[in-house]
mmCIF file of C-alpha atoms in Angstrom:
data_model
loop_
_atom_site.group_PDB
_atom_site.id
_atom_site.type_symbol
_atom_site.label_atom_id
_atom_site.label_comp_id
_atom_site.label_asym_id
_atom_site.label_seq_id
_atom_site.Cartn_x
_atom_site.Cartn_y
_atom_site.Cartn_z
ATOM 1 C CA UNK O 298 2.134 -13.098 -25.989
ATOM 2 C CA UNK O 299 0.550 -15.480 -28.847
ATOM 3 C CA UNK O 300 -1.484 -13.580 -31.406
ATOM 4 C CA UNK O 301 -5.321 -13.157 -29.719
ATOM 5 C CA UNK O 302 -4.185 -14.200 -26.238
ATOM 6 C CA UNK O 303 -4.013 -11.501 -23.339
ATOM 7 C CA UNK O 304 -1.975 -12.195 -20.553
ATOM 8 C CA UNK O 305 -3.406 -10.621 -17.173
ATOM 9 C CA UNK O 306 0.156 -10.972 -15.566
ATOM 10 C CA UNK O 307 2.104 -9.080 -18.409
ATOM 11 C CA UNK O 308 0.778 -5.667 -17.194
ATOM 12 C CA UNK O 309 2.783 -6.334 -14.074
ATOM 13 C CA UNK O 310 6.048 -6.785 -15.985
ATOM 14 C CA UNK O 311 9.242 -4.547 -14.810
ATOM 15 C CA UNK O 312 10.941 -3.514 -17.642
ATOM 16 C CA UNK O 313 13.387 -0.845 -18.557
ATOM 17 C CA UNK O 314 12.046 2.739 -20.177
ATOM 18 C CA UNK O 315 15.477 3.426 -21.910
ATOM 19 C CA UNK O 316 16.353 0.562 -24.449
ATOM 20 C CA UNK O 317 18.488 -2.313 -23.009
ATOM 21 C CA UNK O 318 19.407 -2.686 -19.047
ATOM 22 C CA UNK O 319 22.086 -0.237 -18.141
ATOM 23 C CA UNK O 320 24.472 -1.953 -15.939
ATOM 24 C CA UNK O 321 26.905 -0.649 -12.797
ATOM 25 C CA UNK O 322 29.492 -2.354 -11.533
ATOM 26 C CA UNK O 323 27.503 -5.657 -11.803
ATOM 27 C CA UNK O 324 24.006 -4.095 -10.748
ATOM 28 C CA UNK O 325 20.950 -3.321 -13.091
ATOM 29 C CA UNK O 326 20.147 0.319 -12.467
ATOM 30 C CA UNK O 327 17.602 0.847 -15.623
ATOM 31 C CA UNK O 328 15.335 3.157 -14.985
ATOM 32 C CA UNK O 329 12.224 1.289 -15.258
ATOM 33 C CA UNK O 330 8.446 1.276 -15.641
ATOM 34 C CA UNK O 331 7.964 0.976 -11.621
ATOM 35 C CA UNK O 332 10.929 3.600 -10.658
ATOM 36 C CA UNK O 333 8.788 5.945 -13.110
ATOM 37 C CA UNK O 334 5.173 5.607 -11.752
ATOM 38 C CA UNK O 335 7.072 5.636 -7.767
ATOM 39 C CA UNK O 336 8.373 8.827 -9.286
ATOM 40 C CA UNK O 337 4.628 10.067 -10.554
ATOM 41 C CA UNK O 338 3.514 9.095 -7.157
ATOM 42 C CA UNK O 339 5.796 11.054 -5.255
ATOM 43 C CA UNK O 340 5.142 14.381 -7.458
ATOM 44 C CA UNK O 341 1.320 13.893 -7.110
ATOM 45 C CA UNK O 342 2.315 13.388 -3.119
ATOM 46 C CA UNK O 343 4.706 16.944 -3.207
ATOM 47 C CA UNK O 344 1.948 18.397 -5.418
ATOM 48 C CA UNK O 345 -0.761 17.361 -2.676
ATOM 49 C CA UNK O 346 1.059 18.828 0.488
ATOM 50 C CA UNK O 347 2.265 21.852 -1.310
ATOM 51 C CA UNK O 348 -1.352 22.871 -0.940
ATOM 52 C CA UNK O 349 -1.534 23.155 2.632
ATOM 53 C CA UNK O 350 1.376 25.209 2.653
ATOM 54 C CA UNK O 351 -0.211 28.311 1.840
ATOM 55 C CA UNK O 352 -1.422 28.853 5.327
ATOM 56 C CA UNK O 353 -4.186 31.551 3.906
ATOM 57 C CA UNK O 354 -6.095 33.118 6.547
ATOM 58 C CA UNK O 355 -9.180 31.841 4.286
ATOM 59 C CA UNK O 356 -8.222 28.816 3.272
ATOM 60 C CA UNK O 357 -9.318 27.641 -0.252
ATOM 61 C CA UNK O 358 -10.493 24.303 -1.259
ATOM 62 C CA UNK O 359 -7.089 22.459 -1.873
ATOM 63 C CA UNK O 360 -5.492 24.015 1.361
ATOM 64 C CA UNK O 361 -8.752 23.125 3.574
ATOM 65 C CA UNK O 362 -8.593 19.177 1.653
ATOM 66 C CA UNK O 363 -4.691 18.907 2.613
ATOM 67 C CA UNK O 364 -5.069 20.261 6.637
ATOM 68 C CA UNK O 365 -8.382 17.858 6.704
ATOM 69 C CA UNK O 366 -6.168 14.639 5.630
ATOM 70 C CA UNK O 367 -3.381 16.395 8.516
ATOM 71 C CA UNK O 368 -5.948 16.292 11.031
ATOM 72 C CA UNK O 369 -7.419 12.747 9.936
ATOM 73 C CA UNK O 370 -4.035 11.063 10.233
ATOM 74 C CA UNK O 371 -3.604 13.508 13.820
ATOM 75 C CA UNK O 372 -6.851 12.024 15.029
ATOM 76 C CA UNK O 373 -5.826 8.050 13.963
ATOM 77 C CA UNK O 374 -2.630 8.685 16.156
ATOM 78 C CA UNK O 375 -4.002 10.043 19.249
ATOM 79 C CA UNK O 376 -6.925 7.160 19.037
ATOM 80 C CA UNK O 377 -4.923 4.151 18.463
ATOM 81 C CA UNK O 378 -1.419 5.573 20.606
ATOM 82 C CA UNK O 379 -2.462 8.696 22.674
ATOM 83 C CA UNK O 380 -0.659 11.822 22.788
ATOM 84 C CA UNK O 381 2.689 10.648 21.843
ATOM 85 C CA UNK O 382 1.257 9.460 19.064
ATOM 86 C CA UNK O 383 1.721 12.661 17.212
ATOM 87 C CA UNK O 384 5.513 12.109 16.460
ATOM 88 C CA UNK O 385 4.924 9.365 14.314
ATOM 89 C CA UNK O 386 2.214 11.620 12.113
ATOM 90 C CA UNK O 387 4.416 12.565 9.795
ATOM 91 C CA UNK O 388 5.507 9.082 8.776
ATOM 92 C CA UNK O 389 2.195 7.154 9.301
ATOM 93 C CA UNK O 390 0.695 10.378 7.006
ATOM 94 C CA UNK O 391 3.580 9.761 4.282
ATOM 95 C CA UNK O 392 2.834 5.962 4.308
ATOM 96 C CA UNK O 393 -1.061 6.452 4.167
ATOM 97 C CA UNK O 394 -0.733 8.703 0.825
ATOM 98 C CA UNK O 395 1.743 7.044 -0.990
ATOM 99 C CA UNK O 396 -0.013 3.713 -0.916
ATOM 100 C CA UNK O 397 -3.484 5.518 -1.853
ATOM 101 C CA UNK O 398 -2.137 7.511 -4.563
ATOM 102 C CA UNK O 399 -0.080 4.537 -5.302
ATOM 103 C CA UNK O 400 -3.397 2.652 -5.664
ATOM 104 C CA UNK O 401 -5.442 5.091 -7.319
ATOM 105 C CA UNK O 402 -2.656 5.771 -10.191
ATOM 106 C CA UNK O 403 -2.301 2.099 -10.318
ATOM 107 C CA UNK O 404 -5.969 1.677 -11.601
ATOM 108 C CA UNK O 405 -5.994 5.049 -13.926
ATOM 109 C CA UNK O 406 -7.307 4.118 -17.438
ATOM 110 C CA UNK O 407 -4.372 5.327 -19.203
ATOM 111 C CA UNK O 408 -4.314 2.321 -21.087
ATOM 112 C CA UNK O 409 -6.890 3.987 -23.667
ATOM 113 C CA UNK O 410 -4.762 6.482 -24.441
ATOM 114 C CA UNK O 411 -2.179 5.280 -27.806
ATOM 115 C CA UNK O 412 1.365 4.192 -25.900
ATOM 116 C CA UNK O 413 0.292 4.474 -22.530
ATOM 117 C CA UNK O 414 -0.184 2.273 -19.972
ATOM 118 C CA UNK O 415 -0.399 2.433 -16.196
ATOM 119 C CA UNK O 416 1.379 0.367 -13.522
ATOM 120 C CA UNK O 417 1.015 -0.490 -10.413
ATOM 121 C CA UNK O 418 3.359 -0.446 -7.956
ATOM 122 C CA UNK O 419 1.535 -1.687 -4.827
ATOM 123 C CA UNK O 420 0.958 -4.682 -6.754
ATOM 124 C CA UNK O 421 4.336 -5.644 -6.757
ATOM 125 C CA UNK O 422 5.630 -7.881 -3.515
ATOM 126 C CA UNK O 423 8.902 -5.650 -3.162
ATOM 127 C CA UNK O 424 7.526 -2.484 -2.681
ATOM 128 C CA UNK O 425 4.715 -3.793 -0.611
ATOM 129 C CA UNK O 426 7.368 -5.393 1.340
ATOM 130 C CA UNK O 427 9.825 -2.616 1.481
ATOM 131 C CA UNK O 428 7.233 -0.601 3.000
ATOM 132 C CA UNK O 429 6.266 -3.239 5.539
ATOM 133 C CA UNK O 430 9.750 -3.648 6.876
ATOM 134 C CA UNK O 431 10.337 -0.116 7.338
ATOM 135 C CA UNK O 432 7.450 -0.127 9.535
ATOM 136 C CA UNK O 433 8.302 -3.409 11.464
ATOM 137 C CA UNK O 434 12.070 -1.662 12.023
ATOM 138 C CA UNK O 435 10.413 1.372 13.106
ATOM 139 C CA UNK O 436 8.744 -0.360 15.694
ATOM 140 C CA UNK O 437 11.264 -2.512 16.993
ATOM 141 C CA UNK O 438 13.628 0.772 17.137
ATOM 142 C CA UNK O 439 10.981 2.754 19.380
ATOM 143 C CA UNK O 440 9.931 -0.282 21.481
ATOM 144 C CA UNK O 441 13.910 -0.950 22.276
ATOM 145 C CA UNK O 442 14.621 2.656 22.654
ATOM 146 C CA UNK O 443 11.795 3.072 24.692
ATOM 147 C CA UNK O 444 11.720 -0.080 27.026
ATOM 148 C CA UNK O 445 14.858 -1.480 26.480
ATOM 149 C CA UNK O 446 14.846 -5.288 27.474
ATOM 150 C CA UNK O 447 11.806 -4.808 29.046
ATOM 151 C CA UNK O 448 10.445 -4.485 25.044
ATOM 152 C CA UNK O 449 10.611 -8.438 25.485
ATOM 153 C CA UNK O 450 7.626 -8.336 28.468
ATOM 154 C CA UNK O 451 5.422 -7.670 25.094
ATOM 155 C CA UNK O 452 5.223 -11.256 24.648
ATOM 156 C CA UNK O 453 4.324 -12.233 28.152
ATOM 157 C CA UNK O 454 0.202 -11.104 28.200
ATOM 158 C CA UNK O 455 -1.108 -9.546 31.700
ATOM 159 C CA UNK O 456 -3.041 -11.857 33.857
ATOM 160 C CA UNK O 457 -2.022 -15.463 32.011
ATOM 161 C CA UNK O 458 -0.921 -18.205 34.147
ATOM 162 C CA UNK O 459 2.490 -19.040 34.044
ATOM 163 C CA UNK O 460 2.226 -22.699 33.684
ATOM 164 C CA UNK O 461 0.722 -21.664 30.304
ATOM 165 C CA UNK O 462 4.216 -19.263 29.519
ATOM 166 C CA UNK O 463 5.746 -22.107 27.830
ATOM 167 C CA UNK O 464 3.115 -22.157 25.474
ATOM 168 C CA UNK O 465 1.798 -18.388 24.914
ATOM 169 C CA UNK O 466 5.333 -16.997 24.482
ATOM 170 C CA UNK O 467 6.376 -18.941 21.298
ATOM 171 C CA UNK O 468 2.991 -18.470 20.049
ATOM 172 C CA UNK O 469 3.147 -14.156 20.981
ATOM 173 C CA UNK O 470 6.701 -14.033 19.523
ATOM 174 C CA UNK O 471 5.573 -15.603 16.425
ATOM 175 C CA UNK O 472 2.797 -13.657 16.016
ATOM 176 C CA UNK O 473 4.718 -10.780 16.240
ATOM 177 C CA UNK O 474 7.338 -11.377 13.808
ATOM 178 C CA UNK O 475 4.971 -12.755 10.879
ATOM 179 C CA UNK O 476 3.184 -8.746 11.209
ATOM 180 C CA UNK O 477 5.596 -7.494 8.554
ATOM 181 C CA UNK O 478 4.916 -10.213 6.251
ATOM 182 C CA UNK O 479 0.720 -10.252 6.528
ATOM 183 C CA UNK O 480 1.184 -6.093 6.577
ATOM 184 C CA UNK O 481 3.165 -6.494 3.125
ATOM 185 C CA UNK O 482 1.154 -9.688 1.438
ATOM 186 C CA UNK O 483 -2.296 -8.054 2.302
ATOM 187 C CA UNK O 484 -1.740 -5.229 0.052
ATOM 188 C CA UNK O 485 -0.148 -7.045 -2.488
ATOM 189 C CA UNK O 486 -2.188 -9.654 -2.698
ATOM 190 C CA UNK O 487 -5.490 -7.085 -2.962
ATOM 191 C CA UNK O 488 -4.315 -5.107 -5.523
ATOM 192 C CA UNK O 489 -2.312 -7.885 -7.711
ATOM 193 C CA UNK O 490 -6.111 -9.553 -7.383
ATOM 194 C CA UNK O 491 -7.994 -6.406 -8.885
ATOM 195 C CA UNK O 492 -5.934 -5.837 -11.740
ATOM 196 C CA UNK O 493 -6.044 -9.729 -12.607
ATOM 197 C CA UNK O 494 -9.779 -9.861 -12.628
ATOM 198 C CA UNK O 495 -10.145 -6.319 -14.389
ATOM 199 C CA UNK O 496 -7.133 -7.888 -17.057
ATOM 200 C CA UNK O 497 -9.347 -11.149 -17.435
ATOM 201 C CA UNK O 498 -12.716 -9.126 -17.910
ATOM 202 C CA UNK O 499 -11.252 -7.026 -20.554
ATOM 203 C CA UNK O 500 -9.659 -9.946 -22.069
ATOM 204 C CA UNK O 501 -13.363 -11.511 -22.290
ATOM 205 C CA UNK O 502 -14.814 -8.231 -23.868
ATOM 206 C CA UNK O 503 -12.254 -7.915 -26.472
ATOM 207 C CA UNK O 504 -12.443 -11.919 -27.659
ATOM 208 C CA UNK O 505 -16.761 -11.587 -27.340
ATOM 209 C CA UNK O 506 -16.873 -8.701 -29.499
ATOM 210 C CA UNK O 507 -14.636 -10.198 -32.159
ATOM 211 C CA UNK O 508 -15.962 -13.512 -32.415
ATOM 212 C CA UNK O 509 -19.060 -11.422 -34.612
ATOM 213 C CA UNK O 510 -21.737 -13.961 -32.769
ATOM 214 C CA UNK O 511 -24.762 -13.532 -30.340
ATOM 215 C CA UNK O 512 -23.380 -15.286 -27.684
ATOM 216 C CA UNK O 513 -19.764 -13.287 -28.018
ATOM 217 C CA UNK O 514 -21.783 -10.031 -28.285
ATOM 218 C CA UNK O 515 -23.581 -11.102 -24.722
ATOM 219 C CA UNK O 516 -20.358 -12.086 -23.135
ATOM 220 C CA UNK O 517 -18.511 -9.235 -24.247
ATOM 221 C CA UNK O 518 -21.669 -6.996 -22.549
ATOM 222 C CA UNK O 519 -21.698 -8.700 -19.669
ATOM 223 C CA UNK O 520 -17.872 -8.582 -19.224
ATOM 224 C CA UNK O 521 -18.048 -5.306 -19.712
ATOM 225 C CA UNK O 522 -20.784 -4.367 -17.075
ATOM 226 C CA UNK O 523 -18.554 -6.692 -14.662
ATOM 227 C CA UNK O 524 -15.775 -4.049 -15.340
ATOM 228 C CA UNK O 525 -17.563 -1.521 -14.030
ATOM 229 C CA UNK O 526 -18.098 -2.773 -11.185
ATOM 230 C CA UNK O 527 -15.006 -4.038 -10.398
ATOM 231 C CA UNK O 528 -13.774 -0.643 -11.417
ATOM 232 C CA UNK O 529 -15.969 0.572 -8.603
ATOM 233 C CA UNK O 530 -15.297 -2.003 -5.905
ATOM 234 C CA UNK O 531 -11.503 -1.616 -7.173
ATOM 235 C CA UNK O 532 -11.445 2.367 -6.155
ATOM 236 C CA UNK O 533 -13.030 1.236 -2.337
ATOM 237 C CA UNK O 534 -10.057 -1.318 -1.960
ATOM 238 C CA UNK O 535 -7.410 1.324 -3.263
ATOM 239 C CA UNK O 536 -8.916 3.710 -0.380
ATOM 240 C CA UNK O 537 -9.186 0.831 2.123
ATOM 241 C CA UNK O 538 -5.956 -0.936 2.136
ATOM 242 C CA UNK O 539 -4.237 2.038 2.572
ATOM 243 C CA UNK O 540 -6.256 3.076 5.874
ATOM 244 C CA UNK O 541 -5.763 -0.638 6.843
ATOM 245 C CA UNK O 542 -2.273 -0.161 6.118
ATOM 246 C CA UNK O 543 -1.481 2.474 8.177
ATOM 247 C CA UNK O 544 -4.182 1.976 11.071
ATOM 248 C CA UNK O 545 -2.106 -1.431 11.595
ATOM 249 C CA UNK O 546 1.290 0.347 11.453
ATOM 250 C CA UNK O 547 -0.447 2.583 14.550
ATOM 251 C CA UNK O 548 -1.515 -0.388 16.521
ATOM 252 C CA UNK O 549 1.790 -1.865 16.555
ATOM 253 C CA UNK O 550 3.691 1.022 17.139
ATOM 254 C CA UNK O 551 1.015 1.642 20.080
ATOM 255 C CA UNK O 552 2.665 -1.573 21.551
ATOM 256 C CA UNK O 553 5.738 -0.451 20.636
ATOM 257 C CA UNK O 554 4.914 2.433 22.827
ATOM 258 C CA UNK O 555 3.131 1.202 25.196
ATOM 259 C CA UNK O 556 3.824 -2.907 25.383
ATOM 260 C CA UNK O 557 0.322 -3.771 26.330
#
């Protein structure tokens, strides 16, 4: 990075904790920036559901917050698949709170602190991808195990005319198969998005402030207020694209489950 010039993509750079790249057998297997906030993530996840397992008769604040998000992600699988629904709650409740505590540590102001810096990993096309696959293969497992061949009638819509079935199935297979890429791109692309315009924004305040003149001191303000607010609108898309997230996973493993 040239002296005075920030670079809003650098804070998504992967890049090993330990000194050079450790090597096995061909393969890179540094532990890195990403593997260490995945690793944060999942502790903050244990750390979360280890609350609920206190099963007090009188439950306290953390174990009443932990059986509320149980029953939230109970009550998204019996709306969107019905009472089978509840087999997949475990999973869909695992996906749900690593993305959104993925998010939320993603946009932590760490930075202020001397040598520390966050990272986000949802903001990276592999894991958002990773996680989208999973999902797709989840579905196609259940809707084969389930239906068998008949999985295939998911592309053939109730009530169409079959002079159109030339047309609709290419169109309903492609559909389906492009789900785990738009599942995986619309979380990357939101949260690679936010950090690039909160990068920029500080990028502005910094460079207003030290230019020492009237016009860099009102940029610099209003760059700042713009944080803020971003900040803000930042935290609602961390929250939302994890519900979006896994309310989609539910919907398709609803026609997984039950084809139409």
């Amino acid at each position: 990075m040239a002296a005075g010039r920030i670079d809003p993509m650098e804070q998504f750079h992967v890049a090993p904790l330990f000194g050079r790249p450790m090597n096995l057998f061909g393969y890179d297997i540094s532990f890195t920036n990403s593997a260490l906030f995945m690793l944060v993530v999942f502790v903050l996840l244990a750390v979360f559901v280890s609350g609920g397992l206190k099963r007090q008769l009188i439950p306290g604040r953390w174990q009443v917050a932990v059986e509320d998000a149980v029953a939230f992600i109970d009550n998204m699988m019996r709306v969107n698949i019905g009472p089978e629904g509840k087999k997949f709650a475990p999973y869909i409740f695992s996906l749900f709170f690593f993305i959104l505590f993925a998010n939320f540590v993603g946009v932590m102001p760490l930075a202020i602190l001397p040598g520390f810096h966050t990272f986000a990993v949802t903001s990276h096309i592999t894991v958002t991808a990773v996680l989208a696959f999973v999902s797709f293969l989840i579905v196609l497992l259940v809707g084969f195990a389930r239906h068998g061949l008949k999985f295939f009638t998911l592309f053939v819509p109730h009530g169409a005319p079959g002079w159109l079935m030339p047309v609709i199935i290419p169109v309903e297979f492609v559909s389906f198969m492009v789900r785990p890429f738009s599942l995986g791109l619309r979380l990357f692309v939101a949260m690679t998005a936010g950090h690039i315009l909160l990068e920029v924004f500080g990028s502005f305040v910094v460079q207003g402030f030290a230019s020492h003149g009237p016009l860099g001191f009102v940029v610099g303000v209003l760059s700042f207020i713009m944080i803020v607010g971003v900040s803000a609108l930042e935290l609602l898309v961390c929250a939302i694209q994890a519900y979006v997230f896994a309310l989609l996973t539910s919907l398709y493993l609803h026609d997984a489950v039950h084809l139409h």
